PDB file of C-alpha atoms and ligand atoms in Angstrom:
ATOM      1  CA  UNK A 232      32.167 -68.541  25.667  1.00  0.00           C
ATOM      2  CA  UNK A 233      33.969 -68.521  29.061  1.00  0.00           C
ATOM      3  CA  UNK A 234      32.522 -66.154  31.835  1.00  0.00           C
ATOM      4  CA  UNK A 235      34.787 -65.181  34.365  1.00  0.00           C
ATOM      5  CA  UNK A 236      35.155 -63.277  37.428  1.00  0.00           C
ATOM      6  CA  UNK A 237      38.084 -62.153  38.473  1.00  0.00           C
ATOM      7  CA  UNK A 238      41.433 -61.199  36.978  1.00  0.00           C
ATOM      8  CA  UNK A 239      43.013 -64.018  37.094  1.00  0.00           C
ATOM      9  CA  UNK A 240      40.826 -66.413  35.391  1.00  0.00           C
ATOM     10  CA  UNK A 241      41.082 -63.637  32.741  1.00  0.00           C
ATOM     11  CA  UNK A 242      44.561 -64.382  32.150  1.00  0.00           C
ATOM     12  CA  UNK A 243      43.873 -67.864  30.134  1.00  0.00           C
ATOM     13  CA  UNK A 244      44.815 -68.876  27.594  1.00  0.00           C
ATOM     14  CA  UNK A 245      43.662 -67.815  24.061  1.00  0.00           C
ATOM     15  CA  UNK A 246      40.708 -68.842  22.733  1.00  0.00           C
ATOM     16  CA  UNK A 247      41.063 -68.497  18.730  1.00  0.00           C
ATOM     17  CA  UNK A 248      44.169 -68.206  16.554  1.00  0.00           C
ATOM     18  CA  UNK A 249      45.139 -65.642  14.682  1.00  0.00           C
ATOM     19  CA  UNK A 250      43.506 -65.017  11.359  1.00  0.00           C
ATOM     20  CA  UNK A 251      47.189 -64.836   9.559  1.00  0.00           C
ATOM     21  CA  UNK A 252      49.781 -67.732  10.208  1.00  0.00           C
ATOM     22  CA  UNK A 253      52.560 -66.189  11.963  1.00  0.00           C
ATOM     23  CA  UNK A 254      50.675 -62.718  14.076  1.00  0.00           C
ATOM     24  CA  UNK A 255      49.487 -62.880  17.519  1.00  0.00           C
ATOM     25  CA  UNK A 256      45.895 -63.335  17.874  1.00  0.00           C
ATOM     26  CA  UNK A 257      44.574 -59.333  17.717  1.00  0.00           C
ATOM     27  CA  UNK A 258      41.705 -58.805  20.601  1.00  0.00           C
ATOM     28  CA  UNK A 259      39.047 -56.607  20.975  1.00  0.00           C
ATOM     29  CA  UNK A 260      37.078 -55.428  23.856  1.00  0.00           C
ATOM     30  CA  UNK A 261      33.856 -54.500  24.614  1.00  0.00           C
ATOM     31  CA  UNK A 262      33.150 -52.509  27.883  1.00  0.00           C
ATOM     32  CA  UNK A 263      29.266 -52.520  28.740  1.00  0.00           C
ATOM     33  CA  UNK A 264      28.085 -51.806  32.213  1.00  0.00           C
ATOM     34  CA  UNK A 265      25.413 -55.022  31.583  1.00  0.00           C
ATOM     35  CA  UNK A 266      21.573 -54.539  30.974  1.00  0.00           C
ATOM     36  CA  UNK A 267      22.810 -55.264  27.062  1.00  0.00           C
ATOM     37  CA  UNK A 268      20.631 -53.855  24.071  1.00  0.00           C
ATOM     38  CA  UNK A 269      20.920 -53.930  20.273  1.00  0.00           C
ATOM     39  CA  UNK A 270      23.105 -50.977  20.738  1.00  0.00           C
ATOM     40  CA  UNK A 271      25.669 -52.892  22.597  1.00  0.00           C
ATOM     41  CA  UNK A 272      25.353 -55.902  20.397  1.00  0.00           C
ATOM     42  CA  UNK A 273      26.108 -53.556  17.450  1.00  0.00           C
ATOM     43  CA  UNK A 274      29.673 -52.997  19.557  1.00  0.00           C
ATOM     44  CA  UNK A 275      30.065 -56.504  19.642  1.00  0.00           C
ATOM     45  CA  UNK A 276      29.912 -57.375  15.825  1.00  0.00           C
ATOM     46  CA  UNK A 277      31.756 -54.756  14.859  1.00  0.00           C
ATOM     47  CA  UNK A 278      34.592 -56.250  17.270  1.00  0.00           C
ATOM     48  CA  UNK A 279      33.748 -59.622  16.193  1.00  0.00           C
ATOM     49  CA  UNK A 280      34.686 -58.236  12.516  1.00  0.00           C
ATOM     50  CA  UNK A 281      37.778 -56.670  12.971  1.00  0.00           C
ATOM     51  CA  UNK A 282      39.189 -58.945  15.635  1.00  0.00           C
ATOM     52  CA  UNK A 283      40.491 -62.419  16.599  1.00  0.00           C
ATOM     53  CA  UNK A 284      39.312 -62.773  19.949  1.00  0.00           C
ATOM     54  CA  UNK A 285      36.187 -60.537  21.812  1.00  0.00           C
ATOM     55  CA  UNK A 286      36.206 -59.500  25.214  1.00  0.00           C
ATOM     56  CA  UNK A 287      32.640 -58.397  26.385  1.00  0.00           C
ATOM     57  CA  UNK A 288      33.353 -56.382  30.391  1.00  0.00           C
ATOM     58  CA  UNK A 289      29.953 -56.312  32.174  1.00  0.00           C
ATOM     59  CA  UNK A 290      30.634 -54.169  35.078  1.00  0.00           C
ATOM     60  CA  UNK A 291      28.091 -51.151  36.870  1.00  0.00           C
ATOM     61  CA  UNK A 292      31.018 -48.793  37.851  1.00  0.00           C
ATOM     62  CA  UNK A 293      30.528 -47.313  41.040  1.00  0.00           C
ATOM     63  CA  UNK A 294      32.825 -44.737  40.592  1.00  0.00           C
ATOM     64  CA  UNK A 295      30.903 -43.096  37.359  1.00  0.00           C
ATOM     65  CA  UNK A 296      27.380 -42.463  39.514  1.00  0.00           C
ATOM     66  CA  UNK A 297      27.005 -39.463  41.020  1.00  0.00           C
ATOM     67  CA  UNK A 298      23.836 -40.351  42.460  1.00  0.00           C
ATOM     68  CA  UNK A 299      24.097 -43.450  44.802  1.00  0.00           C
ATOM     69  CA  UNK A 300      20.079 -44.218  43.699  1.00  0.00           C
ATOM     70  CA  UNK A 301      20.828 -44.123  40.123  1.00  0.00           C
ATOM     71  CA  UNK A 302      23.655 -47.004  40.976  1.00  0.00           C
ATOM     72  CA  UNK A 303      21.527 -48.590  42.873  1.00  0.00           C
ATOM     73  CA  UNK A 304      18.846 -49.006  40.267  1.00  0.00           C
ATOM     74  CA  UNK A 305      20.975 -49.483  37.291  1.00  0.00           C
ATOM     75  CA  UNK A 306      19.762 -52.452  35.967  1.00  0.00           C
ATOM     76  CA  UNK A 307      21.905 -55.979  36.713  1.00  0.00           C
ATOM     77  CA  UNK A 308      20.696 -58.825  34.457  1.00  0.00           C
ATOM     78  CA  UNK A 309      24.257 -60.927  33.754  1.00  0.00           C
ATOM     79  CA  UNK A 310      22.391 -64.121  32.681  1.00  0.00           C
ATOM     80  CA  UNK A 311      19.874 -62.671  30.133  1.00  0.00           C
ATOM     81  CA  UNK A 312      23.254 -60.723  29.034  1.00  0.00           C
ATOM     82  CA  UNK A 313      25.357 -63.674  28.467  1.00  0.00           C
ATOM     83  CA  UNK A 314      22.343 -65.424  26.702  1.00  0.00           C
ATOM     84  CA  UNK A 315      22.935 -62.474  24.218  1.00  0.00           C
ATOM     85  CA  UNK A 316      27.022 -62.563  23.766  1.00  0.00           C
ATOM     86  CA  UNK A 317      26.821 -66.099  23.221  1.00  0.00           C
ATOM     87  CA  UNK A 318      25.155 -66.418  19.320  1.00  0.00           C
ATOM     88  CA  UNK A 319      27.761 -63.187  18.420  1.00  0.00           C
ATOM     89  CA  UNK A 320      30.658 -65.453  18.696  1.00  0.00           C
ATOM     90  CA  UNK A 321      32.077 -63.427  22.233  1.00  0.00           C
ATOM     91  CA  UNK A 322      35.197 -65.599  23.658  1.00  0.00           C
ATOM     92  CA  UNK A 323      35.098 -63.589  27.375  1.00  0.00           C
ATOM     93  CA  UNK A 324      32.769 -62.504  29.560  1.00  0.00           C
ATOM     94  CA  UNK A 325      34.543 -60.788  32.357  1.00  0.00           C
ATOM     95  CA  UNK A 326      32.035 -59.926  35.012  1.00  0.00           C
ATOM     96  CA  UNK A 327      33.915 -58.942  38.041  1.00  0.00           C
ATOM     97  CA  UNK A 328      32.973 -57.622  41.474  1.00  0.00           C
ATOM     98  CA  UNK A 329      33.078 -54.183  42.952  1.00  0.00           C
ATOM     99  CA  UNK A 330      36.042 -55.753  44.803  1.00  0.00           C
ATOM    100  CA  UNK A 331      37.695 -57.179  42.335  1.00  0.00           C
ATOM    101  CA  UNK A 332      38.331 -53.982  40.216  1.00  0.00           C
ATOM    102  CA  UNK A 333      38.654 -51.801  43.294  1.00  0.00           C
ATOM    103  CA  UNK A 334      41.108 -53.671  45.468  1.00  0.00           C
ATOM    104  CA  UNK A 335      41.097 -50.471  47.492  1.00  0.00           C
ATOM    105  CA  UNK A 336      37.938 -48.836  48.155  1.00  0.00           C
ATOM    106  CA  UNK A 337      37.603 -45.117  47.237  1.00  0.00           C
ATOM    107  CA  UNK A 338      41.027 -46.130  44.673  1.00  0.00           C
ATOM    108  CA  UNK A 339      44.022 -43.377  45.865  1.00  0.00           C
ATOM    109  CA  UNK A 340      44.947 -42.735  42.161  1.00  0.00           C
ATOM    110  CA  UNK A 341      42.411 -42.046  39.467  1.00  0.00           C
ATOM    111  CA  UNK A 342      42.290 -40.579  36.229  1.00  0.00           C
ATOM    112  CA  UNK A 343      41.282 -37.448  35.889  1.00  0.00           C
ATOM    113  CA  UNK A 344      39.300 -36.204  32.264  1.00  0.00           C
ATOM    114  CA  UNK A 345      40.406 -32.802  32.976  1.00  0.00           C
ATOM    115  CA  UNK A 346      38.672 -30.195  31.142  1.00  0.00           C
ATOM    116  CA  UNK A 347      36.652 -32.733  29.223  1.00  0.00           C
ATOM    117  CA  UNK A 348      35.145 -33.545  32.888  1.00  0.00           C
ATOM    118  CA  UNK A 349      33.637 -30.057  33.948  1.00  0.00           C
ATOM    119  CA  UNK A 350      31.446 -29.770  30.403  1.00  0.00           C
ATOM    120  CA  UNK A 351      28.260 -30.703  29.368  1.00  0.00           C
ATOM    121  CA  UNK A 352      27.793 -34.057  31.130  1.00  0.00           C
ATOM    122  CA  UNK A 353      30.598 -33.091  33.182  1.00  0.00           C
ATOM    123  CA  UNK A 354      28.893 -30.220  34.411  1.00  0.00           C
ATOM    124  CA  UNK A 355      26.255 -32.179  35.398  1.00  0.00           C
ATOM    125  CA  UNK A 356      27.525 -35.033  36.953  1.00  0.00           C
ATOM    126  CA  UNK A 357      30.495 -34.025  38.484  1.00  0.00           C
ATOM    127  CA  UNK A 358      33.633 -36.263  38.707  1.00  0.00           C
ATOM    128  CA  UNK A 359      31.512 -39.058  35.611  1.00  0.00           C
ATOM    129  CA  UNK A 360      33.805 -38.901  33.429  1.00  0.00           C
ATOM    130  CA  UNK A 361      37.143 -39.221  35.907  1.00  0.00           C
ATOM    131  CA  UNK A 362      34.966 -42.260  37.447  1.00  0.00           C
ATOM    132  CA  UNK A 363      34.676 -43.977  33.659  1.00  0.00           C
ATOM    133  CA  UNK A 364      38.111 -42.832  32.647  1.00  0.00           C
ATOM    134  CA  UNK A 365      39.614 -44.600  35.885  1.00  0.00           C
ATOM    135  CA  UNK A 366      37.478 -47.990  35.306  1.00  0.00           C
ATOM    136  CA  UNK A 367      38.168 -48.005  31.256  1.00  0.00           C
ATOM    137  CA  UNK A 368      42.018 -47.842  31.981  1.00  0.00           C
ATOM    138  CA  UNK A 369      41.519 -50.702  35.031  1.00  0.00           C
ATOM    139  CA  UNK A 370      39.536 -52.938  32.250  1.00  0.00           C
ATOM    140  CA  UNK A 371      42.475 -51.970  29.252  1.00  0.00           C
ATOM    141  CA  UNK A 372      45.338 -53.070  32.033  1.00  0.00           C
ATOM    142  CA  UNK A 373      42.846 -55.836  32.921  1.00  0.00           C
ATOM    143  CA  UNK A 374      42.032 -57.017  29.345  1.00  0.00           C
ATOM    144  CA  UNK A 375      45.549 -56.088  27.013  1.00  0.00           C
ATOM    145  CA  UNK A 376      43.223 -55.267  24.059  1.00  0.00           C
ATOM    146  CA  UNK A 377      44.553 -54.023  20.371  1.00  0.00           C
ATOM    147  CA  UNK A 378      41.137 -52.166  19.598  1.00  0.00           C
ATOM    148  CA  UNK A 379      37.975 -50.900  22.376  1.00  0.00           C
ATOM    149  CA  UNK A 380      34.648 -50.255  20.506  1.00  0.00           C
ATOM    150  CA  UNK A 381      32.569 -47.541  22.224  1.00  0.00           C
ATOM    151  CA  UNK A 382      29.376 -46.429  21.300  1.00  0.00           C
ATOM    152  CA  UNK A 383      28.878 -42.978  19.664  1.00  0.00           C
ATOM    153  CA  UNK A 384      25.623 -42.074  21.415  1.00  0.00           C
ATOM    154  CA  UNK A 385      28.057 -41.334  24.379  1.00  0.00           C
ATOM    155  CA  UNK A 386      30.213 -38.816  22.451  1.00  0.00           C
ATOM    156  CA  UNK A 387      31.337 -36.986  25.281  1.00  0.00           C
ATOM    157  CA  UNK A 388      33.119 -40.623  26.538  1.00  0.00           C
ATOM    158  CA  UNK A 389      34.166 -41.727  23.328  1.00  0.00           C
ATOM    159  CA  UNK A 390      36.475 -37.989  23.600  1.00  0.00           C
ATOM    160  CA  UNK A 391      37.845 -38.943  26.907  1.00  0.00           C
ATOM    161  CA  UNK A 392      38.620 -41.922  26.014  1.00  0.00           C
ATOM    162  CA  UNK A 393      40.697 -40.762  22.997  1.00  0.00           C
ATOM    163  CA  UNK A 394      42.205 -38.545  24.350  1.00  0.00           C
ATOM    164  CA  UNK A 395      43.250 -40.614  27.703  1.00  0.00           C
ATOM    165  CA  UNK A 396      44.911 -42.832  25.039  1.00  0.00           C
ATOM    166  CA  UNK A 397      46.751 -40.459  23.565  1.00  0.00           C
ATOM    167  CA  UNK A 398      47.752 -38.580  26.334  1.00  0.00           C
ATOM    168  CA  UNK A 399      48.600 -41.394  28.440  1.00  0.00           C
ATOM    169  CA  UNK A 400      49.922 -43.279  25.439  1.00  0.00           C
ATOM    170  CA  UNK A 401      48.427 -45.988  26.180  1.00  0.00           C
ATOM    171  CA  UNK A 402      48.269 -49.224  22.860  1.00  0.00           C
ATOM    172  CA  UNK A 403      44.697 -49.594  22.053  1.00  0.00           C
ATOM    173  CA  UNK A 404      43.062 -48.383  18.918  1.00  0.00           C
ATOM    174  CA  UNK A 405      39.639 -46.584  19.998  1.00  0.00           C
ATOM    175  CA  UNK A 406      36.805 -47.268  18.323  1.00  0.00           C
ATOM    176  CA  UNK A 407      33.579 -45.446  17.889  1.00  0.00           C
ATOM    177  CA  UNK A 408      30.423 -47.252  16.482  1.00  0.00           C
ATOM    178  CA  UNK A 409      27.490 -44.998  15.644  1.00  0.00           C
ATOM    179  CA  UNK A 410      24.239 -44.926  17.953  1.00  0.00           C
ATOM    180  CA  UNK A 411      21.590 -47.539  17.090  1.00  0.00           C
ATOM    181  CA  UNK A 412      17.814 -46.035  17.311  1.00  0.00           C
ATOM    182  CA  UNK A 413      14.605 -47.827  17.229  1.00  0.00           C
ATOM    183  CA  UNK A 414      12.557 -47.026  14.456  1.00  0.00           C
ATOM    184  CA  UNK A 415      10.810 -43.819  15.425  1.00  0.00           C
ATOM    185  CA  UNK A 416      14.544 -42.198  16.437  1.00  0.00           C
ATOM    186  CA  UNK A 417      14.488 -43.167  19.963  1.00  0.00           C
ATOM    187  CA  UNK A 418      18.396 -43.939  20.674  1.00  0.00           C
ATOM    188  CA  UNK A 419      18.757 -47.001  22.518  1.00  0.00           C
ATOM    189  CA  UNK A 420      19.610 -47.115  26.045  1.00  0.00           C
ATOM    190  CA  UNK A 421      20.168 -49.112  29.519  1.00  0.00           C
ATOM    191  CA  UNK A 422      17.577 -46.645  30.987  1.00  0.00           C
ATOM    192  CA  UNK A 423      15.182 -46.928  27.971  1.00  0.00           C
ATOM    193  CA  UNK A 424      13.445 -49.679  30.191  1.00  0.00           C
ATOM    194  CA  UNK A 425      12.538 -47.069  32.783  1.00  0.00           C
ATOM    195  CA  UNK A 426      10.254 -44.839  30.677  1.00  0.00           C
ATOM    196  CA  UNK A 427       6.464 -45.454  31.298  1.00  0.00           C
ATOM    197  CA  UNK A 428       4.956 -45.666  27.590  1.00  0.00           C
ATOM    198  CA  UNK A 429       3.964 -41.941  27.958  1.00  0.00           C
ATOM    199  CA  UNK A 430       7.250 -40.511  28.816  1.00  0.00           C
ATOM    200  CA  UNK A 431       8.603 -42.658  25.754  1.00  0.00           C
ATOM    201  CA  UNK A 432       6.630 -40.695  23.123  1.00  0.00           C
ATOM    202  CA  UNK A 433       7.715 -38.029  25.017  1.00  0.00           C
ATOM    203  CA  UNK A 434      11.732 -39.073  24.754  1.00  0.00           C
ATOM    204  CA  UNK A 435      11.190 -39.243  21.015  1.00  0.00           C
ATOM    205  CA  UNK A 436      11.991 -35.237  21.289  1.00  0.00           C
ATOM    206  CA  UNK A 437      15.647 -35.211  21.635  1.00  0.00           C
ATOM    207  CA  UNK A 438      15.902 -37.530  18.336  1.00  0.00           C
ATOM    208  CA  UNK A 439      13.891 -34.803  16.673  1.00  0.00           C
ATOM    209  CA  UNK A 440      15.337 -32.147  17.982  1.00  0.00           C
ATOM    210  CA  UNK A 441      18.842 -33.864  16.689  1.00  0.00           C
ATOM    211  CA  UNK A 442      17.167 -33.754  13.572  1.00  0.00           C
ATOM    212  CA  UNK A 443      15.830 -30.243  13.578  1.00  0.00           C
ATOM    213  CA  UNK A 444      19.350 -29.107  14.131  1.00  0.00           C
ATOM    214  CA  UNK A 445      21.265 -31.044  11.618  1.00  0.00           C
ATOM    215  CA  UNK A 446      18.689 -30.282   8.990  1.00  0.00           C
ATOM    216  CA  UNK A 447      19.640 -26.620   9.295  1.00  0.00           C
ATOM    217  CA  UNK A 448      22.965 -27.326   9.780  1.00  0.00           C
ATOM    218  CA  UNK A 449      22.944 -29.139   6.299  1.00  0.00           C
ATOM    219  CA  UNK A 450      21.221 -25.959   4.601  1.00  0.00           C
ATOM    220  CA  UNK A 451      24.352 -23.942   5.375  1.00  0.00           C
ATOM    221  CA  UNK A 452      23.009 -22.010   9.002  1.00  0.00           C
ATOM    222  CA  UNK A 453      25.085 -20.857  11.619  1.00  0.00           C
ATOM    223  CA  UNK A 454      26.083 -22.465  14.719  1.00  0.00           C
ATOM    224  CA  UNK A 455      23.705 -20.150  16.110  1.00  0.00           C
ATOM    225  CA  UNK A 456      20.766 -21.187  13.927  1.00  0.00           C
ATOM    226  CA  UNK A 457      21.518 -25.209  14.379  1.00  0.00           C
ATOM    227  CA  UNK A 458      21.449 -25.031  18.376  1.00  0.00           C
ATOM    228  CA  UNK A 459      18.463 -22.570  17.988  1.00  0.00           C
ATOM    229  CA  UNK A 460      16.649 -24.850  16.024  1.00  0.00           C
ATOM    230  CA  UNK A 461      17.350 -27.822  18.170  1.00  0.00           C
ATOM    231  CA  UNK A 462      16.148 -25.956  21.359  1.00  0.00           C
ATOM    232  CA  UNK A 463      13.131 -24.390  19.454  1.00  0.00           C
ATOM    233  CA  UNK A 464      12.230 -28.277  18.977  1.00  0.00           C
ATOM    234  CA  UNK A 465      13.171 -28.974  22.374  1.00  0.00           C
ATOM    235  CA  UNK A 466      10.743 -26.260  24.026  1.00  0.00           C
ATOM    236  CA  UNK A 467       7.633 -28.362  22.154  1.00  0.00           C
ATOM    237  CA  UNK A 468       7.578 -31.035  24.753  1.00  0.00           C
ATOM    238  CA  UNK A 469       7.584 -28.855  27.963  1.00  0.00           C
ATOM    239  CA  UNK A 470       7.202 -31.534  30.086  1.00  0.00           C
ATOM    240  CA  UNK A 471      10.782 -32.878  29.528  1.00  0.00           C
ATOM    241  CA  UNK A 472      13.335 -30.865  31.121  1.00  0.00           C
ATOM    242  CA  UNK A 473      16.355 -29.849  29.148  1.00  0.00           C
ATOM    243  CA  UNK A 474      19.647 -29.910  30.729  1.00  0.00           C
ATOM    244  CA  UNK A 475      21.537 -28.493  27.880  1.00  0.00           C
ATOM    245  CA  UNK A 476      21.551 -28.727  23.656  1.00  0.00           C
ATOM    246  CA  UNK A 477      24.253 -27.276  22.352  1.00  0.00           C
ATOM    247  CA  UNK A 478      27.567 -28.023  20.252  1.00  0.00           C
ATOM    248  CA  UNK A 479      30.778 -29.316  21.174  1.00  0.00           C
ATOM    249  CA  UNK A 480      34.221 -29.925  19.363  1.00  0.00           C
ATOM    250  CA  UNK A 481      34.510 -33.354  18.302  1.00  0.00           C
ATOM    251  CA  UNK A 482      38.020 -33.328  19.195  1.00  0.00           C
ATOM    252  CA  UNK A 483      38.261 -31.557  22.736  1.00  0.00           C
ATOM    253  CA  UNK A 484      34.594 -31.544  24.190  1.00  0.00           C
ATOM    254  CA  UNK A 485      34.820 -27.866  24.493  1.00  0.00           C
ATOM    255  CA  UNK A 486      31.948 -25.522  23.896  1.00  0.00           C
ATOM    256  CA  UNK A 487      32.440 -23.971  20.004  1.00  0.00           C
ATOM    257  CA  UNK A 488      32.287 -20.043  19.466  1.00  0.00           C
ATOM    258  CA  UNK A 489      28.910 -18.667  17.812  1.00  0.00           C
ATOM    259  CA  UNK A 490      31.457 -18.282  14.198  1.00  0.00           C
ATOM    260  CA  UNK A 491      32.505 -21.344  14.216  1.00  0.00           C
ATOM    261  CA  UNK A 492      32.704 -23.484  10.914  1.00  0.00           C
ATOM    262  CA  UNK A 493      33.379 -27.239  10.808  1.00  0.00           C
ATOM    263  CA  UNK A 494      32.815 -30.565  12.111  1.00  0.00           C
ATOM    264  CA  UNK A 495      30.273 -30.056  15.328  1.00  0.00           C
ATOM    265  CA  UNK A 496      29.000 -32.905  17.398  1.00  0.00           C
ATOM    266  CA  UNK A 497      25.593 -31.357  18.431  1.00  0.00           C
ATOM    267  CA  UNK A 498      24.593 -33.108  22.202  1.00  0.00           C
ATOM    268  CA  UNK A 499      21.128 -32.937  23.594  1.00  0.00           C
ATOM    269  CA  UNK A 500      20.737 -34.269  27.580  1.00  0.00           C
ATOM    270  CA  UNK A 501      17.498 -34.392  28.911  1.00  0.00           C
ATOM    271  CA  UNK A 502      15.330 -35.691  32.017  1.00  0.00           C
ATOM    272  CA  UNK A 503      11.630 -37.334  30.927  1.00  0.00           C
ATOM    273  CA  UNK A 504      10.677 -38.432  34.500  1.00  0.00           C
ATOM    274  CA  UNK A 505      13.083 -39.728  36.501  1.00  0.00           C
ATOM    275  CA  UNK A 506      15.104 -40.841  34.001  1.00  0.00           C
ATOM    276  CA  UNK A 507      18.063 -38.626  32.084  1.00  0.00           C
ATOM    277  CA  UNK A 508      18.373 -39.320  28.571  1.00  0.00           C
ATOM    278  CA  UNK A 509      21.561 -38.280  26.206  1.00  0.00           C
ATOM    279  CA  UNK A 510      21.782 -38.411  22.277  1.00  0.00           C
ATOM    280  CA  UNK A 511      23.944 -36.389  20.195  1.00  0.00           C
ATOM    281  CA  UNK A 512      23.952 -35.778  16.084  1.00  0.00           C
ATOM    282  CA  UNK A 513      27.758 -35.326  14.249  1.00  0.00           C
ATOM    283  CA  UNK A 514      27.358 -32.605  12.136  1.00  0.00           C
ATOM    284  CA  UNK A 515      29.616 -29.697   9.974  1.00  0.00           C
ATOM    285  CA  UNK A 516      28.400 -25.893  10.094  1.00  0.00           C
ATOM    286  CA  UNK A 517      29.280 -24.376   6.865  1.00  0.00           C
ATOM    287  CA  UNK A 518      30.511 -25.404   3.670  1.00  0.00           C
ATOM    288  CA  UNK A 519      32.647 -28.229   2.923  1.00  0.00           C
ATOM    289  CA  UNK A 520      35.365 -26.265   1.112  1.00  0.00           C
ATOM    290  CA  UNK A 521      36.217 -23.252   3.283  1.00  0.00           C
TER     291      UNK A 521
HETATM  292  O1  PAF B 260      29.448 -46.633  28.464  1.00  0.00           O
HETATM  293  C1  PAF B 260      29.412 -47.373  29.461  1.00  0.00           C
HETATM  294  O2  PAF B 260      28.621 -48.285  29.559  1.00  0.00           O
HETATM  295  C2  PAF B 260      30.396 -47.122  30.610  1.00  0.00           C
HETATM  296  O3  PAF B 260      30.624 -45.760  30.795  1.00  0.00           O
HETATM  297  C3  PAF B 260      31.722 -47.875  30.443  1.00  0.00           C
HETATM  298  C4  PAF B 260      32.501 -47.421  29.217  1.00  0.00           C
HETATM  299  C5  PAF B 260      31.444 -49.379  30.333  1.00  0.00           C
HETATM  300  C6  PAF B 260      32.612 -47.648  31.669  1.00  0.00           C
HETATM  301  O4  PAF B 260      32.001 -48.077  32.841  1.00  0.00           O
END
């Protein structure tokens, strides 16, 4: 496994050969922003599966934080994540510097998520999702990748992303690999590591209320009926502060009207402490056959 820092080193040579005689070796690529869990090494299988060579990008993105205190304690642990990659089989690490991806610091051009951007996370941290949608298509130009595995417990992303790849027609297969949980429900996260033991039991409401929600969903209730039950669950643990539970179309992001019958992805955000939490259920309101 090489680790390298810049973009040039990047640009060696490859590492495995194709699987068939004859095709270019097909690479994946994993984007993590470091502080690696079982959640991100899920990612990395699954791209160790489907492709020839694996690209793991450890980078905190500066231009995803809204809140310069939340960047500056995101967690930076490169060694102990390299120490991880290595047993999966991971060909690159590319670990570059705030400088190195931003050769101009704040970039001129970005992309923008557009209406994706001003929902639900969006609305909450203003100018996220342009911030990850600017770094993901640096690290694509950066990393020439056939497929990019993203993890589902950040649904919201995993729709920009699409749809910045379709709009922008840009030749990468997305993805999506569904959210790992420890055994009580808890979804895995970076910022896991910041909840006292307390606030943990605590966190294990937003899994629960996931579950409250797609359990009614599943019995055939309304749109109305799912969010309703998720925020009923919700209001038991008072202490954690709800930003929003609601559903979202799994295509656009957009808030879905109260008749609404189909797929829903069902997203929960939530602060326990200091630390915000997100988790989000796929579900379908109504009958299969309508
Ligand atoms: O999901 C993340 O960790 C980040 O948003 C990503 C995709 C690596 C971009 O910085």
């Amino acid at each position: 496994m090489r680790i390298v820092h810049t973009a040039a080193e990047l640009r060696g040579p490859a590492i495995r050969p194709a699987r068939r005689a004859g095709d270019r070796p097909s690479r994946a690529v994993v984007m993590t922003m470091g502080a690696l869990h079982e959640g991100h090494l899920s990612l990395v299988r699954a791209a160790r599966e489907a492709a020839d060579e694996v690209v793991v990008t450890v980078f905190v993105n500066p231009l995803q934080f809204d809140d310069p205190a939340d960047l500056d304690r995101y967690p930076r642990t490169l060694e102990a994540d390299a120490a991880l990659l290595e047993p999966l089989g991971v060909d690159v690490v590319f670990a570059p510097s705030v400088e190195e991806v931003y050769r101009g610091w704040p970039p001129v051009v970005t992309v923008s998520a557009g209406e994706i951007g001003r929902v639900f996370e969006g609305e909450h941290r203003p100018g996220h999702f342009d911030g990850v949608l600017t770094v993901v298509c640096k690290l694509l130009g950066l990393t020439q990748p056939d497929l990019a595995f993203f993890g589902q417990k950040d649904a919201q992303q995993v729709i920009a992303v699409r749809t910045m790849v379709r709009d922008l027609s840009m030749p990468v297969e997305v993805v999506a690999v569904p959210t790992v949980r420890d055994a009580d429900g808890l979804a895995l996260s970076s910022r896991n590591v910041f909840l006292s033991p307390a606030e943990r039991t605590r966190a294990l409401i937003l899994s629960r209320a996931l579950r409250a929600a797609d359990a009614v969903a599943r019995s055939g209730g309304t749109l109305a009926q799912v969010v309703e039950a998720g925020r009923g669950t919700m209001a038991e643990v008072p202490e954690v502060e709800l930003d929003y539970l609601d559903a979202l179309d799994p295509v656009s992001a957009q808030p879905l009207d109260a008749g609404y019958r189909g797929v829903a992805v069902i997203a929960v955000a939530a602060r326990v402490g200091e630390t915000r939490l997100i988790d989000n259920v796929v579900t379908r309101i109504g009958p299969l056959a309508d």
